JSON list of C-alpha atoms in Angstrom, two decimals:
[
{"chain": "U", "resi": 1431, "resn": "UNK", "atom": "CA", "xyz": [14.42, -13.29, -3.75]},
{"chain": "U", "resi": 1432, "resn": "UNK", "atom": "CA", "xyz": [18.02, -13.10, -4.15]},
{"chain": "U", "resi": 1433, "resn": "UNK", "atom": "CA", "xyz": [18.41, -14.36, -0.19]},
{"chain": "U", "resi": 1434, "resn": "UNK", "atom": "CA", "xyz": [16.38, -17.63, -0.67]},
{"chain": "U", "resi": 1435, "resn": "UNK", "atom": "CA", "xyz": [19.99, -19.60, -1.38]},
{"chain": "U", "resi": 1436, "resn": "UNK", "atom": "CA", "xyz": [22.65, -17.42, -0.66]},
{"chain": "U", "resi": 1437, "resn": "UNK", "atom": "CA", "xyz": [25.56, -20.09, -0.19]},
{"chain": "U", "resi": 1438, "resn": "UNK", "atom": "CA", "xyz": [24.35, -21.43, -3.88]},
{"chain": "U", "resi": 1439, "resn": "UNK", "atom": "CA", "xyz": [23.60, -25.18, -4.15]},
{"chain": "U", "resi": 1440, "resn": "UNK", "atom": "CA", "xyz": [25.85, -26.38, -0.89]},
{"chain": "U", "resi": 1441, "resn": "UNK", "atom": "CA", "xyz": [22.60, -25.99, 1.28]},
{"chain": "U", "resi": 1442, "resn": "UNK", "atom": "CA", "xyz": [20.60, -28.55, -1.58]},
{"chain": "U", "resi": 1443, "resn": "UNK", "atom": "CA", "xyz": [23.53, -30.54, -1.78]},
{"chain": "U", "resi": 1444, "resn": "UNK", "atom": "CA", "xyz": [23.87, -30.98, 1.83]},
{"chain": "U", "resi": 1445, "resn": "UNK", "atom": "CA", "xyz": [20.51, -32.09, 2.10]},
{"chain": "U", "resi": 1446, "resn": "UNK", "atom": "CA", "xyz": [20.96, -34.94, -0.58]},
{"chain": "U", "resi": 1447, "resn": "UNK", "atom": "CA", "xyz": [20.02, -32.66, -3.62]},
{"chain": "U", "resi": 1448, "resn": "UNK", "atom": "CA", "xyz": [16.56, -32.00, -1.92]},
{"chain": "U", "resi": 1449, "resn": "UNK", "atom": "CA", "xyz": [15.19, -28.80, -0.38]},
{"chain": "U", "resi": 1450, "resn": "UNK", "atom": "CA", "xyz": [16.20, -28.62, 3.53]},
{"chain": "U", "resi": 1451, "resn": "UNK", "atom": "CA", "xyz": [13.24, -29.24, 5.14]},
{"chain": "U", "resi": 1452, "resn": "UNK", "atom": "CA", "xyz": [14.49, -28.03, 8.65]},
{"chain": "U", "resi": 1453, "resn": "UNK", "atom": "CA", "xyz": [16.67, -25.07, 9.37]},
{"chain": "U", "resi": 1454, "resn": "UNK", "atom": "CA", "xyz": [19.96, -24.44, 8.09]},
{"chain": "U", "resi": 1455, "resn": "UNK", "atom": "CA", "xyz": [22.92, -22.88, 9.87]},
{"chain": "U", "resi": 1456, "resn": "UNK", "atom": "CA", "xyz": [23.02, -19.43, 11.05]},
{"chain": "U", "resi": 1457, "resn": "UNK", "atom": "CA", "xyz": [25.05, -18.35, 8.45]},
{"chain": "U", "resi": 1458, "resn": "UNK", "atom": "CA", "xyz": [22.39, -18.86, 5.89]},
{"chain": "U", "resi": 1459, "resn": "UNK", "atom": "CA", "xyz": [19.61, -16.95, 8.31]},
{"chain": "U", "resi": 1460, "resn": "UNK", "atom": "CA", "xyz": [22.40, -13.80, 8.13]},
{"chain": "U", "resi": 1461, "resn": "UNK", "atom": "CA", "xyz": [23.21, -13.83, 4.39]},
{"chain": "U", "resi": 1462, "resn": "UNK", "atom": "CA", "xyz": [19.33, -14.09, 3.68]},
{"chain": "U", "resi": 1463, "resn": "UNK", "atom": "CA", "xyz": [18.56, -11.12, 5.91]},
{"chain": "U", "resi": 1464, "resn": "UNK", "atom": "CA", "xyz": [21.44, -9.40, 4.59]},
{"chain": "U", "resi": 1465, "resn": "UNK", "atom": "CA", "xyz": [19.94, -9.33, 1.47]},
{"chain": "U", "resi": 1466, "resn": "UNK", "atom": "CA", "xyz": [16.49, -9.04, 1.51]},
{"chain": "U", "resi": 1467, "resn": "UNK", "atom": "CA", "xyz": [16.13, -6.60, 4.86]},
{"chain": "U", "resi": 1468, "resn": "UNK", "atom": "CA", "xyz": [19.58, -4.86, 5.54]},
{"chain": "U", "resi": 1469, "resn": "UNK", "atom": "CA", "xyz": [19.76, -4.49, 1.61]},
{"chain": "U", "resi": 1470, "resn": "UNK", "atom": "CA", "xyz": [16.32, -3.19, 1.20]},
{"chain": "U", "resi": 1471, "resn": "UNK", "atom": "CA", "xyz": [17.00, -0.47, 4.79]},
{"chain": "U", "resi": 1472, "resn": "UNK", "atom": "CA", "xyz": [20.30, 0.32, 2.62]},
{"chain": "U", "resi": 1473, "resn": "UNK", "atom": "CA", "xyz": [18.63, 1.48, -0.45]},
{"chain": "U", "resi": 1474, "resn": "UNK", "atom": "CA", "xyz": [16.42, 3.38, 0.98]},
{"chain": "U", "resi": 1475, "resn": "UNK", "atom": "CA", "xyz": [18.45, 5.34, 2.78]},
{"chain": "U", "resi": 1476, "resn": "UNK", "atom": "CA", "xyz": [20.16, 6.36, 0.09]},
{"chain": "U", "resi": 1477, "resn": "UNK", "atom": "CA", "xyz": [17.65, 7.84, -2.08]},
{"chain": "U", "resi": 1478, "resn": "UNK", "atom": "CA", "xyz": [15.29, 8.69, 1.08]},
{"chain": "U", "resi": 1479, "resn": "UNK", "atom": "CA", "xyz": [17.10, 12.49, 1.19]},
{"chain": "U", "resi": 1480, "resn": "UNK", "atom": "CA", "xyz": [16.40, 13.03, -2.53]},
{"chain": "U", "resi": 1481, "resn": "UNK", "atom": "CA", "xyz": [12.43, 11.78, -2.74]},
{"chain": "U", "resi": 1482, "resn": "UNK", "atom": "CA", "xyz": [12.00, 14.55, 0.34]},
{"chain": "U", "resi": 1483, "resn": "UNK", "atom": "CA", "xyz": [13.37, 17.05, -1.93]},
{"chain": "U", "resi": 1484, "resn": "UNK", "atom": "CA", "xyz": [10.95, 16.08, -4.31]},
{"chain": "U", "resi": 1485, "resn": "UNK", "atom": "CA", "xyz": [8.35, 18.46, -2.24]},
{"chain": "U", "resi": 1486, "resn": "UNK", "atom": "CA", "xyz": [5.54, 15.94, -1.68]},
{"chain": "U", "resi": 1487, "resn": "UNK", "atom": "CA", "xyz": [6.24, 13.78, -4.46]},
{"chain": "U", "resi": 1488, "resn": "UNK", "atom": "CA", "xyz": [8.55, 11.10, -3.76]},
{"chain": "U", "resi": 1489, "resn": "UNK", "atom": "CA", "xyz": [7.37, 7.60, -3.27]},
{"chain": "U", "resi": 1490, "resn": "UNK", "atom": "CA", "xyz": [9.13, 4.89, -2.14]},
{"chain": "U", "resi": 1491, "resn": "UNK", "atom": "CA", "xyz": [8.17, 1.78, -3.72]},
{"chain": "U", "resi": 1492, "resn": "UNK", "atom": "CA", "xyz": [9.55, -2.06, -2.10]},
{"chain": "U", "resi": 1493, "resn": "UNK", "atom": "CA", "xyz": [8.87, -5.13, -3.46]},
{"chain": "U", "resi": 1494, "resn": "UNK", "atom": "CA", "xyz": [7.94, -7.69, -0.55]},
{"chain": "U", "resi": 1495, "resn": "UNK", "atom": "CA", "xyz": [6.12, -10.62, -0.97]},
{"chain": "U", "resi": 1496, "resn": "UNK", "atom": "CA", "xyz": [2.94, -12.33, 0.34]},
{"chain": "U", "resi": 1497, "resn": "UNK", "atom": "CA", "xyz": [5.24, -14.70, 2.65]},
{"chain": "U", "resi": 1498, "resn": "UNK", "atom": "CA", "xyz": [5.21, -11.77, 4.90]},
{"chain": "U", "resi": 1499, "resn": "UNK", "atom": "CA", "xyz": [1.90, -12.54, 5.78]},
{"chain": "U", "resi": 1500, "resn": "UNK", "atom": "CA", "xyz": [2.10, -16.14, 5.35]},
{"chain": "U", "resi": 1501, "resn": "UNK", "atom": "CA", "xyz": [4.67, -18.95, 6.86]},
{"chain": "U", "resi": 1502, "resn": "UNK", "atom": "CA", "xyz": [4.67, -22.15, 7.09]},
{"chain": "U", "resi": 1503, "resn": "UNK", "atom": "CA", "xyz": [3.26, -23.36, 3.92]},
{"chain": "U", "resi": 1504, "resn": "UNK", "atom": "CA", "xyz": [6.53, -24.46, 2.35]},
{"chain": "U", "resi": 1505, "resn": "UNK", "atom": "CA", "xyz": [7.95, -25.67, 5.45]},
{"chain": "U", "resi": 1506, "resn": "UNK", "atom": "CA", "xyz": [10.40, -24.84, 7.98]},
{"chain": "U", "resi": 1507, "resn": "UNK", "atom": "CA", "xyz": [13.59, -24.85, 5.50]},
{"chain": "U", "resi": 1508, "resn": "UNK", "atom": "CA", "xyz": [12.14, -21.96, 3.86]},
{"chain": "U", "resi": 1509, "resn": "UNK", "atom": "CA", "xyz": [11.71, -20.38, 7.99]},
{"chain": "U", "resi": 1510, "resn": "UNK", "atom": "CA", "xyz": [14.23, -18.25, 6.86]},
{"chain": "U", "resi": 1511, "resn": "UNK", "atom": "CA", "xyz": [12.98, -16.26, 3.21]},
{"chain": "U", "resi": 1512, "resn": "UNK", "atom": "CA", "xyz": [9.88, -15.98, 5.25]},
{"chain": "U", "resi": 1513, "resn": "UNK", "atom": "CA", "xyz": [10.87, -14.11, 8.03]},
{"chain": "U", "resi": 1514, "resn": "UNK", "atom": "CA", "xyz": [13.10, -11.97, 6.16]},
{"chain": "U", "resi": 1515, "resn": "UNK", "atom": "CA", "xyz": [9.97, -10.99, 4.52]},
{"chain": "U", "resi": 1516, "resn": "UNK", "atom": "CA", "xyz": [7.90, -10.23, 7.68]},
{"chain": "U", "resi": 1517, "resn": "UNK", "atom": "CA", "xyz": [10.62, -7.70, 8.45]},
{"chain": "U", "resi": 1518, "resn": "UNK", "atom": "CA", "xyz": [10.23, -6.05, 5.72]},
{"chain": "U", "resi": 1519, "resn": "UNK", "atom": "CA", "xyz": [6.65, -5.52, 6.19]},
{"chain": "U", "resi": 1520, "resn": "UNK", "atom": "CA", "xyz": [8.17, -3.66, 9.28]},
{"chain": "U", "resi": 1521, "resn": "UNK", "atom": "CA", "xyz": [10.44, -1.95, 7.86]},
{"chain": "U", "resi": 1522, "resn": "UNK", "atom": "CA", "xyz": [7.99, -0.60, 5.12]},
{"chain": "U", "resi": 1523, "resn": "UNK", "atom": "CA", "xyz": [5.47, 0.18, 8.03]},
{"chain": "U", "resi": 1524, "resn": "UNK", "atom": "CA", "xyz": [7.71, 2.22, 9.58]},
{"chain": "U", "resi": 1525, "resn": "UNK", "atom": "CA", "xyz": [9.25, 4.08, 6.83]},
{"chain": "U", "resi": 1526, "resn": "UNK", "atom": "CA", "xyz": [5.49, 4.72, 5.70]},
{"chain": "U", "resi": 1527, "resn": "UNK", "atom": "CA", "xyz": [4.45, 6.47, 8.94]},
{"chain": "U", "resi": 1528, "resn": "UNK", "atom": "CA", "xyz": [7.27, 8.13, 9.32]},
{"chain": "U", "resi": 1529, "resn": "UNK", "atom": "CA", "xyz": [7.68, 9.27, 5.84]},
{"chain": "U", "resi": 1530, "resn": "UNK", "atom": "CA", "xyz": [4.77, 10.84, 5.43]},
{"chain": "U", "resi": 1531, "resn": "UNK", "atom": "CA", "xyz": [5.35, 13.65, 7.26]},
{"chain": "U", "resi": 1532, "resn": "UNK", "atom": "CA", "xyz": [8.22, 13.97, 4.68]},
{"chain": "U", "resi": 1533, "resn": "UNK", "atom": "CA", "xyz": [6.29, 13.90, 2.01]},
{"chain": "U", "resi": 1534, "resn": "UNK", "atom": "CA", "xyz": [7.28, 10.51, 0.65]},
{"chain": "U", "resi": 1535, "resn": "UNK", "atom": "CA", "xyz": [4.48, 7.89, 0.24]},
{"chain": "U", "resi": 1536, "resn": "UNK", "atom": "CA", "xyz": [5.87, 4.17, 1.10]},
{"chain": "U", "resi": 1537, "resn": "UNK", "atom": "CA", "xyz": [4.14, 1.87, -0.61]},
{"chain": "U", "resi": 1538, "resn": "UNK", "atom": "CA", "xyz": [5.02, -2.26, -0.41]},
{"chain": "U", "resi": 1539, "resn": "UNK", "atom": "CA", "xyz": [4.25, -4.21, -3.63]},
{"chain": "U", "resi": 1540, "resn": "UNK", "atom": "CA", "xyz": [3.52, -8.01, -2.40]},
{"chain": "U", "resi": 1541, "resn": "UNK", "atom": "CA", "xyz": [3.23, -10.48, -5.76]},
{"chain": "U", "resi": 1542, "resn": "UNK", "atom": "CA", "xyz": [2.42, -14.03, -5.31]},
{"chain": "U", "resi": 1543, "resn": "UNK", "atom": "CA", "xyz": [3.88, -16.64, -7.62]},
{"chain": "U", "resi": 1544, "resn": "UNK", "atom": "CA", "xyz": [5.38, -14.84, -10.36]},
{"chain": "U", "resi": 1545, "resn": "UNK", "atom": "CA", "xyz": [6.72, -15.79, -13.05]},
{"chain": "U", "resi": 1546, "resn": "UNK", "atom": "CA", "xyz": [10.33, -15.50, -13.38]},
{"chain": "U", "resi": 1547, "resn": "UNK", "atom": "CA", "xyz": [13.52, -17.61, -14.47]},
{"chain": "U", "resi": 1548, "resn": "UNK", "atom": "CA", "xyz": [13.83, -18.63, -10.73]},
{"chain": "U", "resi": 1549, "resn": "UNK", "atom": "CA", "xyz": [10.32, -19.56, -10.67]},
{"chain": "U", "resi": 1550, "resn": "UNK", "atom": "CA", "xyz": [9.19, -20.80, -13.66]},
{"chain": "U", "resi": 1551, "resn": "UNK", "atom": "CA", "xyz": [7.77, -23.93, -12.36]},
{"chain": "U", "resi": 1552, "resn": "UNK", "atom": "CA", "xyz": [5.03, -22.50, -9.96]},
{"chain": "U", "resi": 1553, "resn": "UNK", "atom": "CA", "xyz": [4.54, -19.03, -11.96]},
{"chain": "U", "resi": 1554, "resn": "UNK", "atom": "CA", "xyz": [1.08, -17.88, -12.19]},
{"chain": "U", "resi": 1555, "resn": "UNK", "atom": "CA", "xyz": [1.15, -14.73, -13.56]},
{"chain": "U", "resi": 1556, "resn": "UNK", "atom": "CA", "xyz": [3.65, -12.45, -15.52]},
{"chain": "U", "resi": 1557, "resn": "UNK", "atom": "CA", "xyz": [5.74, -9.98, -14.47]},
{"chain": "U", "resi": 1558, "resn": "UNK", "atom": "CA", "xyz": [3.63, -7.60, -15.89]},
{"chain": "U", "resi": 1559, "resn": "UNK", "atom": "CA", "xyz": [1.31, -7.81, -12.93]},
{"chain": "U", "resi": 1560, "resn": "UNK", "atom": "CA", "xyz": [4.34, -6.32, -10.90]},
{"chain": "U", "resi": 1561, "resn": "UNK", "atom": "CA", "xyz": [4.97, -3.58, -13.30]},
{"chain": "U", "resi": 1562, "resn": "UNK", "atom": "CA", "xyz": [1.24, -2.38, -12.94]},
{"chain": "U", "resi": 1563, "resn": "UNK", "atom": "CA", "xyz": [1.55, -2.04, -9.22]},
{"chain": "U", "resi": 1564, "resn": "UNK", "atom": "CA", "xyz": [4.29, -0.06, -9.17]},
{"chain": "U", "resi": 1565, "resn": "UNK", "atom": "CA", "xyz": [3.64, 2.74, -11.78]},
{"chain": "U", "resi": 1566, "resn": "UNK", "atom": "CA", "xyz": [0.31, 3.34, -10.06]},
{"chain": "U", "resi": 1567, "resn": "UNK", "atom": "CA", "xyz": [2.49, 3.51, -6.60]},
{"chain": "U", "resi": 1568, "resn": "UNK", "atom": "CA", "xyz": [4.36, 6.18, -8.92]},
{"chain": "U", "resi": 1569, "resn": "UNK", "atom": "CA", "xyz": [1.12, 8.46, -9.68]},
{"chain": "U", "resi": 1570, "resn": "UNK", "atom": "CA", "xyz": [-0.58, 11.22, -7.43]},
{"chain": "U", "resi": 1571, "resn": "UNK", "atom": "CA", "xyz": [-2.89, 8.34, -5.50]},
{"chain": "U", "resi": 1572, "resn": "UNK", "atom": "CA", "xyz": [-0.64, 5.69, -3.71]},
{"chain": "U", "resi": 1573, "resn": "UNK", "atom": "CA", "xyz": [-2.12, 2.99, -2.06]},
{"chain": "U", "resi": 1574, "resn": "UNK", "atom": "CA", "xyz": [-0.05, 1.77, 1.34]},
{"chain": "U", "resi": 1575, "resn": "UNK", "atom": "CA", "xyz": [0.15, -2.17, -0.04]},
{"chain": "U", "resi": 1576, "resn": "UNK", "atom": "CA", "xyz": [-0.70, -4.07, -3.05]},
{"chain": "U", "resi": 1577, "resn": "UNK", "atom": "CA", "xyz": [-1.37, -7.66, -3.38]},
{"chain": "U", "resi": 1578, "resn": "UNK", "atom": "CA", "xyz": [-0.68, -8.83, -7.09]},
{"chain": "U", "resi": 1579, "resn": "UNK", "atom": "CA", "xyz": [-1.13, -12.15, -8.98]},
{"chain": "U", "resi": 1580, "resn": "UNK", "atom": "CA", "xyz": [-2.20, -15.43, -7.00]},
{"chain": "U", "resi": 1581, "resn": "UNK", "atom": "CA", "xyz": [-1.21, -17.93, -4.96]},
{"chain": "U", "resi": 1582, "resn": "UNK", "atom": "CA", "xyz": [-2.44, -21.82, -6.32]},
{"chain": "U", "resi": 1583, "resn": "UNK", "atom": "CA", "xyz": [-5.16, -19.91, -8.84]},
{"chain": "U", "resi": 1584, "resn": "UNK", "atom": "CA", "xyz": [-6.21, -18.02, -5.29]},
{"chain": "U", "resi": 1585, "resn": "UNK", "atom": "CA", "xyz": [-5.59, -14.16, -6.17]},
{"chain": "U", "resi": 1586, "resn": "UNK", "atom": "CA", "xyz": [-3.17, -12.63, -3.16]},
{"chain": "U", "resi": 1587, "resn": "UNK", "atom": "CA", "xyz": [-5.42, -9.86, -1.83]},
{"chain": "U", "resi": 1588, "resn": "UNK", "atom": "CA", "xyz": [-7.71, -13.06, -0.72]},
{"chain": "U", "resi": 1589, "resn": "UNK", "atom": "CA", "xyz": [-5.23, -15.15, 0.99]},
{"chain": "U", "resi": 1590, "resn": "UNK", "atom": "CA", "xyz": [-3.17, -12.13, 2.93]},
{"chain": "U", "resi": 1591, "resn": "UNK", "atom": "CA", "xyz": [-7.06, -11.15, 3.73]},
{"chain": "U", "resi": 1592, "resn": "UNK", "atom": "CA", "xyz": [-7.96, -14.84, 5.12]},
{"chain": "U", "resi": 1593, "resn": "UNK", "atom": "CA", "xyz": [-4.75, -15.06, 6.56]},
{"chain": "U", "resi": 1594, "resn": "UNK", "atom": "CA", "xyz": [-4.81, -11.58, 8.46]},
{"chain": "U", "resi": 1595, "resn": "UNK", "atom": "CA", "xyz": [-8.35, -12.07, 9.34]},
{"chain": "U", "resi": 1596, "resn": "UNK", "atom": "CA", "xyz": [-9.14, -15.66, 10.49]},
{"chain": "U", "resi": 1597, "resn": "UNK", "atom": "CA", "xyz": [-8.14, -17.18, 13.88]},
{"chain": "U", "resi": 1598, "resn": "UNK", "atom": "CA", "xyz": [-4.54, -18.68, 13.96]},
{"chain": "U", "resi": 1599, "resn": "UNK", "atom": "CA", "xyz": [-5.99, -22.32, 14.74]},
{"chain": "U", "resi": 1600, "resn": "UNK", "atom": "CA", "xyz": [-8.06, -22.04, 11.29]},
{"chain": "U", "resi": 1601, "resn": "UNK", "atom": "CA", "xyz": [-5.67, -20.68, 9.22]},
{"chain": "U", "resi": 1602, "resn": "UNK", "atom": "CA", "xyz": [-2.93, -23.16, 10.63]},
{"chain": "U", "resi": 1603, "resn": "UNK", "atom": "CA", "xyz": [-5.38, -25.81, 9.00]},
{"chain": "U", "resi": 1604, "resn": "UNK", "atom": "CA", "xyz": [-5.34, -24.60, 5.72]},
{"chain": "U", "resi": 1605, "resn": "UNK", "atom": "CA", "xyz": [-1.67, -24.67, 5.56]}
]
């Protein structure tokens, strides 16, 4: 989440001290990505060599979130975060399939509305939920996603299900 305002408050301050509500420059589209794709490809790479040493072991574990199955919601200022996060779900696709063959299991943690510092208004669950996800991605059995917490009191495995599932013209509806 580090990407959502990368210039700090000029983007809300150029918007009259509201949230854009349409796209902002270019600029803010790269320094997003930077951080929550490029970053996320970087680190990876780095420790990729040592978890296929690890003989079968090693597990790769990214935290996404379940905007990269849903976008749109929010509105188009937050275009951005959202598609930074469907290209992660790419990324951790293809690092999963080809991985495996490595012996490293991928596995993409997606949380709904957390609660954090950043997001302490709309929180819904605790960080805990987070936690869980990830040390079972660390045992012998790990699944390829997980879909943690909820979304407005929905849990997230529901609404990436709906939202995977139903025809586009429906779920546009329910956004």
């Amino acid at each position: 989440n580090a990407g959502i305002n990368p210039e700090g408050d000029r983007i809300t301050q150029a918007a009259g001290g509201k949230t854009p509500t349409e796209l902002s420059e270019a600029s803010v589209a790269t320094a997003i990505f930077a951080t929550n794709v490029v970053g996320v490809a970087v680190t990876a790479r780095a420790f990729l060599p040592m978890l296929r040493e690890a003989g079968g072991a090693g597990r790769l574990i990214i935290i996404g979130s379940y905007f990269g199955t849903i976008a749109g919601a929010i509105g188009e200022g937050h275009a951005y975060y959202e598609a930074s996060k469907f290209a992660v779900e790419g990324l951790c696709d293809n690092l999963r399939r080809s991985e495996a063959k490595r012996g490293v299991a991928v596995s993409l943690v997606k949380p709904g509305n957390i609660s954090t510092a950043m997001n302490a208004v709309h929180g819904e669950d605790p960080p805990e939920v987070v936690l869980r996800a990830v040390r079972h991605a660390l045992g012998c059995r790990p699944r390829h996603r997980y879909h943690v917490g909820r979304v407005k009191g929905m849990g997230v495995w529901l609404l990436c299900w709906l939202f995977n599932h139903l025809p586009t013209w429906l779920t546009d509806r329910l956004l």
